[in-house]
Each structure stands twice: as C-alpha cells, then as structure tokens.
Amino acid sequence: QKEVEQDPGPLSVPEGAIVSLNCTYSNSAFQYFMWYRQYSRKGPELLMYTYSSGNKEDGRFTAQVDKSSKYISLFIRDSQPSDSATYLCAMSGGTSYGKLTFGQGTILTVHP
Amino acid sequence: DAGVTQSPTHLIKTRGQQVTLRCSPKSGHDTVSWYQQALGQGPQFIFQYYEEEERQRGNFPDRFSGHQFPNYSSELNVNALLLGDSALYLCATSVGRGTEAFFGQGTRLTVV
C-alpha cells in the first residue's frame, strides 16, 4: 500500500464547476500538507500549504485537512480552462520531516 | 526575485554514461532537495542537502549522488545510467528544516 493515495482521474468538468480533489494517507505522523499544480512538462507550483487539521482558503482555492480520517481535499470554485493541469498532493512530518511524499496526481481538464 | 532555476532543461544520454544536473535555489533558501518524476507519477524523493551535507535520502541506489556548494546551489550526479533513469528531475528548495518547498522547472533526462 502506498503512503499517499490519489485518484489519477482523469477528471473533466465544464467551466464554472466546483472541483473536488482528494488524497488519503496512512502515515499518522504527517503534519504538513500541500497541494501543487503542474502544467505539462513544467515543475510543480505550490498552491496551498497547511499545517495540521482545518481549512485554508486562498481566492478560488480551499484546502481541507482531516487528520482523524487521514484525508485531505482541495476545492476549486468557478473553475477556469486555465486550471487544466495535474494536481499533486504532498505531505511531510515525523521522521520524514522535510521530505515530501507525493500522491500520483490527478489530471484535471476544464472545458469551455 | 529569481525562483529555483535548473540546468540543463533537456538532456539525452547513452546507457552507461554519467550525468550532472544543476540547481540554483530561490533567493533566501538554503536547503535543496532532489526528486525524480516518472511519466504519469508523482515525484519521488532522492535526497536533501543542508549546510553542504546530505541530510535525508530516499530509496535510490548509490549511483545517485549529490553535492551542495557554499552558495547553496546543488548538483545531482547519476552514474552508470540505465534506461529506467529516464525521467523529469526536479529540484526543490526551502528554508532551514521548513517543508514549504518551491520547485524548479525540472531537467528532462532521456537515456537511450
């Protein structure tokens, strides 16, 4: 079993839809949770960075962490074609502090 | 403010050869981590350098080695290249032991 599981999709939605992306994990020591966006053939771009449980909002993006369920989510409101990319969740903590463990990535396409 | 820069952007090598990839950190960052990303997968942690020493290492063979210079820039060396080493190699930088990491655009290595 992988430490971080992420549905690879692909996910296709119409412009303006609310998108929900999710990851589950097995390592209870993880305390830091990140979402990255990666366009084709580019490096990952940090979207959201959260510590422990709770919600964090930044513009159209909301990150949620539920440590009791070992489940994190990223919501994108009013999705745009420019949001089309691969979204990667990443985590760190405990003995692997500083090392990021990634999910497989979810491919998202927002069509006009 | 210059972000994380990597060179070269693309590289083609023959099986058995050696390769060196380079990374310059984001301004103010002193920690450098290297990741390997195979097509369709999330990045996998190779190792991390801080204060010119390897601080953590992932599950990669000794053919993968690195170095950090006094100006915090870093090199990744891979010896005896295998076809399976073909991937996008990503450099991520952060401050101290922080987990908020920013990535470069990557070096795409093709081994033929």
PDB file of N, CA and C in Angstrom, chain A residues 14-70:
ATOM      1  N   PRO A  14     -17.026  21.109 -16.751  1.00  0.00           N
ATOM      2  CA  PRO A  14     -17.297  22.315 -17.539  1.00  0.00           C
ATOM      3  C   PRO A  14     -16.805  23.551 -16.795  1.00  0.00           C
ATOM      4  N   GLU A  15     -16.494  24.587 -17.531  1.00  0.00           N
ATOM      5  CA  GLU A  15     -16.076  25.860 -16.937  1.00  0.00           C
ATOM      6  C   GLU A  15     -17.121  26.337 -15.945  1.00  0.00           C
ATOM      7  N   GLY A  16     -16.637  26.836 -14.793  1.00  0.00           N
ATOM      8  CA  GLY A  16     -17.536  27.332 -13.761  1.00  0.00           C
ATOM      9  C   GLY A  16     -17.905  26.299 -12.710  1.00  0.00           C
ATOM     10  N   ALA A  17     -17.575  25.046 -12.925  1.00  0.00           N
ATOM     11  CA  ALA A  17     -17.919  23.978 -11.972  1.00  0.00           C
ATOM     12  C   ALA A  17     -17.042  24.074 -10.724  1.00  0.00           C
ATOM     13  N   ILE A  18     -17.531  23.458  -9.644  1.00  0.00           N
ATOM     14  CA  ILE A  18     -16.714  23.288  -8.434  1.00  0.00           C
ATOM     15  C   ILE A  18     -16.003  21.934  -8.542  1.00  0.00           C
ATOM     16  N   VAL A  19     -14.688  21.973  -8.362  1.00  0.00           N
ATOM     17  CA  VAL A  19     -13.880  20.761  -8.473  1.00  0.00           C
ATOM     18  C   VAL A  19     -13.439  20.317  -7.085  1.00  0.00           C
ATOM     19  N   SER A  20     -13.512  19.029  -6.840  1.00  0.00           N
ATOM     20  CA  SER A  20     -13.051  18.451  -5.576  1.00  0.00           C
ATOM     21  C   SER A  20     -11.975  17.416  -5.862  1.00  0.00           C
ATOM     22  N   LEU A  21     -10.800  17.629  -5.294  1.00  0.00           N
ATOM     23  CA  LEU A  21      -9.675  16.710  -5.448  1.00  0.00           C
ATOM     24  C   LEU A  21      -9.312  16.177  -4.066  1.00  0.00           C
ATOM     25  N   ASN A  22      -8.969  14.891  -3.993  1.00  0.00           N
ATOM     26  CA  ASN A  22      -8.780  14.268  -2.684  1.00  0.00           C
ATOM     27  C   ASN A  22      -7.546  13.368  -2.624  1.00  0.00           C
ATOM     28  N   CYS A  23      -7.033  13.229  -1.416  1.00  0.00           N
ATOM     29  CA  CYS A  23      -5.952  12.281  -1.144  1.00  0.00           C
ATOM     30  C   CYS A  23      -6.197  11.643   0.208  1.00  0.00           C
ATOM     31  N   THR A  24      -5.828  10.375   0.322  1.00  0.00           N
ATOM     32  CA  THR A  24      -5.807   9.694   1.609  1.00  0.00           C
ATOM     33  C   THR A  24      -4.382   9.285   1.901  1.00  0.00           C
ATOM     34  N   TYR A  25      -4.088   9.110   3.192  1.00  0.00           N
ATOM     35  CA  TYR A  25      -2.725   8.737   3.560  1.00  0.00           C
ATOM     36  C   TYR A  25      -2.752   7.783   4.738  1.00  0.00           C
ATOM     37  N   SER A  26      -1.630   7.097   4.950  1.00  0.00           N
ATOM     38  CA  SER A  26      -1.586   6.094   6.004  1.00  0.00           C
ATOM     39  C   SER A  26      -0.647   6.482   7.158  1.00  0.00           C
ATOM     40  N   ASN A  27       0.269   7.407   6.939  1.00  0.00           N
ATOM     41  CA  ASN A  27       1.256   7.773   7.954  1.00  0.00           C
ATOM     42  C   ASN A  27       0.691   8.838   8.887  1.00  0.00           C
ATOM     43  N   SER A  28       0.372   8.463  10.122  1.00  0.00           N
ATOM     44  CA  SER A  28      -0.250   9.390  11.059  1.00  0.00           C
ATOM     45  C   SER A  28       0.714  10.487  11.522  1.00  0.00           C
ATOM     46  N   ALA A  29       2.005  10.370  11.205  1.00  0.00           N
ATOM     47  CA  ALA A  29       2.984  11.381  11.602  1.00  0.00           C
ATOM     48  C   ALA A  29       2.965  12.599  10.671  1.00  0.00           C
ATOM     49  N   PHE A  30       2.309  12.481   9.525  1.00  0.00           N
ATOM     50  CA  PHE A  30       2.262  13.620   8.606  1.00  0.00           C
ATOM     51  C   PHE A  30       1.538  14.787   9.279  1.00  0.00           C
ATOM     52  N   GLN A  31       2.147  15.967   9.208  1.00  0.00           N
ATOM     53  CA  GLN A  31       1.558  17.156   9.821  1.00  0.00           C
ATOM     54  C   GLN A  31       1.445  18.322   8.845  1.00  0.00           C
ATOM     55  N   TYR A  32       2.230  18.271   7.772  1.00  0.00           N
ATOM     56  CA  TYR A  32       2.257  19.359   6.808  1.00  0.00           C
ATOM     57  C   TYR A  32       1.692  18.835   5.491  1.00  0.00           C
ATOM     58  N   PHE A  33       0.775  19.606   4.916  1.00  0.00           N
ATOM     59  CA  PHE A  33       0.044  19.139   3.750  1.00  0.00           C
ATOM     60  C   PHE A  33       0.058  20.224   2.675  1.00  0.00           C
ATOM     61  N   MET A  34       0.360  19.817   1.456  1.00  0.00           N
ATOM     62  CA  MET A  34       0.495  20.752   0.369  1.00  0.00           C
ATOM     63  C   MET A  34      -0.246  20.277  -0.863  1.00  0.00           C
ATOM     64  N   TRP A  35      -0.671  21.233  -1.657  1.00  0.00           N
ATOM     65  CA  TRP A  35      -1.205  20.965  -2.980  1.00  0.00           C
ATOM     66  C   TRP A  35      -0.346  21.719  -4.002  1.00  0.00           C
ATOM     67  N   TYR A  36       0.050  20.984  -5.028  1.00  0.00           N
ATOM     68  CA  TYR A  36       0.810  21.565  -6.123  1.00  0.00           C
ATOM     69  C   TYR A  36       0.025  21.425  -7.424  1.00  0.00           C
ATOM     70  N   ARG A  37       0.233  22.388  -8.314  1.00  0.00           N
ATOM     71  CA  ARG A  37      -0.325  22.330  -9.654  1.00  0.00           C
ATOM     72  C   ARG A  37       0.840  22.184 -10.625  1.00  0.00           C
ATOM     73  N   GLN A  38       0.702  21.259 -11.561  1.00  0.00           N
ATOM     74  CA  GLN A  38       1.776  21.013 -12.514  1.00  0.00           C
ATOM     75  C   GLN A  38       1.219  21.025 -13.931  1.00  0.00           C
ATOM     76  N   TYR A  39       1.657  21.996 -14.711  1.00  0.00           N
ATOM     77  CA  TYR A  39       1.315  22.027 -16.123  1.00  0.00           C
ATOM     78  C   TYR A  39       2.244  21.083 -16.872  1.00  0.00           C
ATOM     79  N   SER A  40       1.815  20.667 -18.043  1.00  0.00           N
ATOM     80  CA  SER A  40       2.557  19.685 -18.821  1.00  0.00           C
ATOM     81  C   SER A  40       4.005  20.123 -19.041  1.00  0.00           C
ATOM     82  N   ARG A  41       4.928  19.233 -18.696  1.00  0.00           N
ATOM     83  CA  ARG A  41       6.362  19.445 -18.908  1.00  0.00           C
ATOM     84  C   ARG A  41       6.934  20.621 -18.108  1.00  0.00           C
ATOM     85  N   LYS A  42       6.274  20.969 -17.013  1.00  0.00           N
ATOM     86  CA  LYS A  42       6.763  22.033 -16.132  1.00  0.00           C
ATOM     87  C   LYS A  42       6.972  21.477 -14.732  1.00  0.00           C
ATOM     88  N   GLY A  43       7.631  22.265 -13.875  1.00  0.00           N
ATOM     89  CA  GLY A  43       7.784  21.870 -12.478  1.00  0.00           C
ATOM     90  C   GLY A  43       6.520  22.156 -11.686  1.00  0.00           C
ATOM     91  N   PRO A  44       6.306  21.459 -10.570  1.00  0.00           N
ATOM     92  CA  PRO A  44       5.126  21.712  -9.723  1.00  0.00           C
ATOM     93  C   PRO A  44       5.164  23.117  -9.124  1.00  0.00           C
ATOM     94  N   GLU A  45       3.979  23.728  -9.056  1.00  0.00           N
ATOM     95  CA  GLU A  45       3.816  25.080  -8.494  1.00  0.00           C
ATOM     96  C   GLU A  45       3.020  24.951  -7.206  1.00  0.00           C
ATOM     97  N   LEU A  46       3.547  25.484  -6.091  1.00  0.00           N
ATOM     98  CA  LEU A  46       2.871  25.390  -4.806  1.00  0.00           C
ATOM     99  C   LEU A  46       1.610  26.234  -4.800  1.00  0.00           C
ATOM    100  N   LEU A  47       0.468  25.579  -4.527  1.00  0.00           N
ATOM    101  CA  LEU A  47      -0.826  26.269  -4.466  1.00  0.00           C
ATOM    102  C   LEU A  47      -1.244  26.554  -3.031  1.00  0.00           C
ATOM    103  N   MET A  48      -1.193  25.524  -2.193  1.00  0.00           N
ATOM    104  CA  MET A  48      -1.680  25.638  -0.835  1.00  0.00           C
ATOM    105  C   MET A  48      -0.735  24.895   0.108  1.00  0.00           C
ATOM    106  N   TYR A  49      -0.522  25.460   1.287  1.00  0.00           N
ATOM    107  CA  TYR A  49       0.344  24.869   2.312  1.00  0.00           C
ATOM    108  C   TYR A  49      -0.382  24.978   3.639  1.00  0.00           C
ATOM    109  N   THR A  50      -0.649  23.845   4.274  1.00  0.00           N
ATOM    110  CA  THR A  50      -1.376  23.866   5.534  1.00  0.00           C
ATOM    111  C   THR A  50      -0.672  23.005   6.570  1.00  0.00           C
ATOM    112  N   TYR A  51      -0.919  23.355   7.833  1.00  0.00           N
ATOM    113  CA  TYR A  51      -0.346  22.607   8.945  1.00  0.00           C
ATOM    114  C   TYR A  51      -1.470  22.025   9.786  1.00  0.00           C
ATOM    115  N   SER A  52      -1.390  20.727  10.054  1.00  0.00           N
ATOM    116  CA  SER A  52      -2.356  20.006  10.894  1.00  0.00           C
ATOM    117  C   SER A  52      -3.753  20.070  10.289  1.00  0.00           C
ATOM    118  N   SER A  53      -4.780  19.920  11.096  1.00  0.00           N
ATOM    119  CA  SER A  53      -6.153  19.857  10.605  1.00  0.00           C
ATOM    120  C   SER A  53      -6.739  21.251  10.423  1.00  0.00           C
ATOM    121  N   GLY A  54      -7.812  21.304   9.617  1.00  0.00           N
ATOM    122  CA  GLY A  54      -8.509  22.564   9.434  1.00  0.00           C
ATOM    123  C   GLY A  54      -8.643  22.949   7.973  1.00  0.00           C
ATOM    124  N   ASN A  55      -9.152  24.152   7.764  1.00  0.00           N
ATOM    125  CA  ASN A  55      -9.372  24.678   6.421  1.00  0.00           C
ATOM    126  C   ASN A  55      -8.483  25.879   6.169  1.00  0.00           C
ATOM    127  N   LYS A  56      -8.149  26.075   4.892  1.00  0.00           N
ATOM    128  CA  LYS A  56      -7.414  27.267   4.469  1.00  0.00           C
ATOM    129  C   LYS A  56      -7.943  27.690   3.123  1.00  0.00           C
ATOM    130  N   GLU A  57      -8.242  28.979   2.986  1.00  0.00           N
ATOM    131  CA  GLU A  57      -8.802  29.488   1.749  1.00  0.00           C
ATOM    132  C   GLU A  57      -7.861  30.509   1.128  1.00  0.00           C
ATOM    133  N   ASP A  58      -7.743  30.459  -0.211  1.00  0.00           N
ATOM    134  CA  ASP A  58      -6.923  31.426  -0.941  1.00  0.00           C
ATOM    135  C   ASP A  58      -7.581  31.644  -2.297  1.00  0.00           C
ATOM    136  N   GLY A  59      -8.344  32.733  -2.400  1.00  0.00           N
ATOM    137  CA  GLY A  59      -9.035  33.012  -3.652  1.00  0.00           C
ATOM    138  C   GLY A  59     -10.053  31.936  -3.980  1.00  0.00           C
ATOM    139  N   ARG A  60      -9.937  31.318  -5.138  1.00  0.00           N
ATOM    140  CA  ARG A  60     -10.889  30.283  -5.542  1.00  0.00           C
ATOM    141  C   ARG A  60     -10.533  28.909  -4.964  1.00  0.00           C
ATOM    142  N   PHE A  61      -9.446  28.821  -4.244  1.00  0.00           N
ATOM    143  CA  PHE A  61      -8.963  27.536  -3.739  1.00  0.00           C
ATOM    144  C   PHE A  61      -9.197  27.410  -2.234  1.00  0.00           C
ATOM    145  N   THR A  62      -9.669  26.225  -1.813  1.00  0.00           N
ATOM    146  CA  THR A  62      -9.828  25.907  -0.396  1.00  0.00           C
ATOM    147  C   THR A  62      -9.218  24.542  -0.137  1.00  0.00           C
ATOM    148  N   ALA A  63      -8.335  24.489   0.860  1.00  0.00           N
ATOM    149  CA  ALA A  63      -7.733  23.220   1.257  1.00  0.00           C
ATOM    150  C   ALA A  63      -8.323  22.795   2.594  1.00  0.00           C
ATOM    151  N   GLN A  64      -8.641  21.504   2.702  1.00  0.00           N
ATOM    152  CA  GLN A  64      -9.166  20.948   3.952  1.00  0.00           C
ATOM    153  C   GLN A  64      -8.302  19.762   4.362  1.00  0.00           C
ATOM    154  N   VAL A  65      -8.055  19.680   5.673  1.00  0.00           N
ATOM    155  CA  VAL A  65      -7.297  18.563   6.223  1.00  0.00           C
ATOM    156  C   VAL A  65      -8.101  17.947   7.355  1.00  0.00           C
ATOM    157  N   ASP A  66      -8.319  16.649   7.292  1.00  0.00           N
ATOM    158  CA  ASP A  66      -8.980  15.910   8.366  1.00  0.00           C
ATOM    159  C   ASP A  66      -8.009  14.825   8.818  1.00  0.00           C
ATOM    160  N   LYS A  67      -7.222  15.121   9.849  1.00  0.00           N
ATOM    161  CA  LYS A  67      -6.213  14.168  10.292  1.00  0.00           C
ATOM    162  C   LYS A  67      -6.835  12.929  10.921  1.00  0.00           C
ATOM    163  N   SER A  68      -8.006  13.057  11.521  1.00  0.00           N
ATOM    164  CA  SER A  68      -8.645  11.896  12.155  1.00  0.00           C
ATOM    165  C   SER A  68      -9.003  10.844  11.108  1.00  0.00           C
ATOM    166  N   SER A  69      -9.346  11.300   9.913  1.00  0.00           N
ATOM    167  CA  SER A  69      -9.692  10.384   8.824  1.00  0.00           C
ATOM    168  C   SER A  69      -8.530  10.160   7.867  1.00  0.00           C
ATOM    169  N   LYS A  70      -7.430  10.866   8.071  1.00  0.00           N
ATOM    170  CA  LYS A  70      -6.263  10.808   7.169  1.00  0.00           C
ATOM    171  C   LYS A  70      -6.709  11.111   5.743  1.00  0.00           C
TER     172      LYS A  70
END
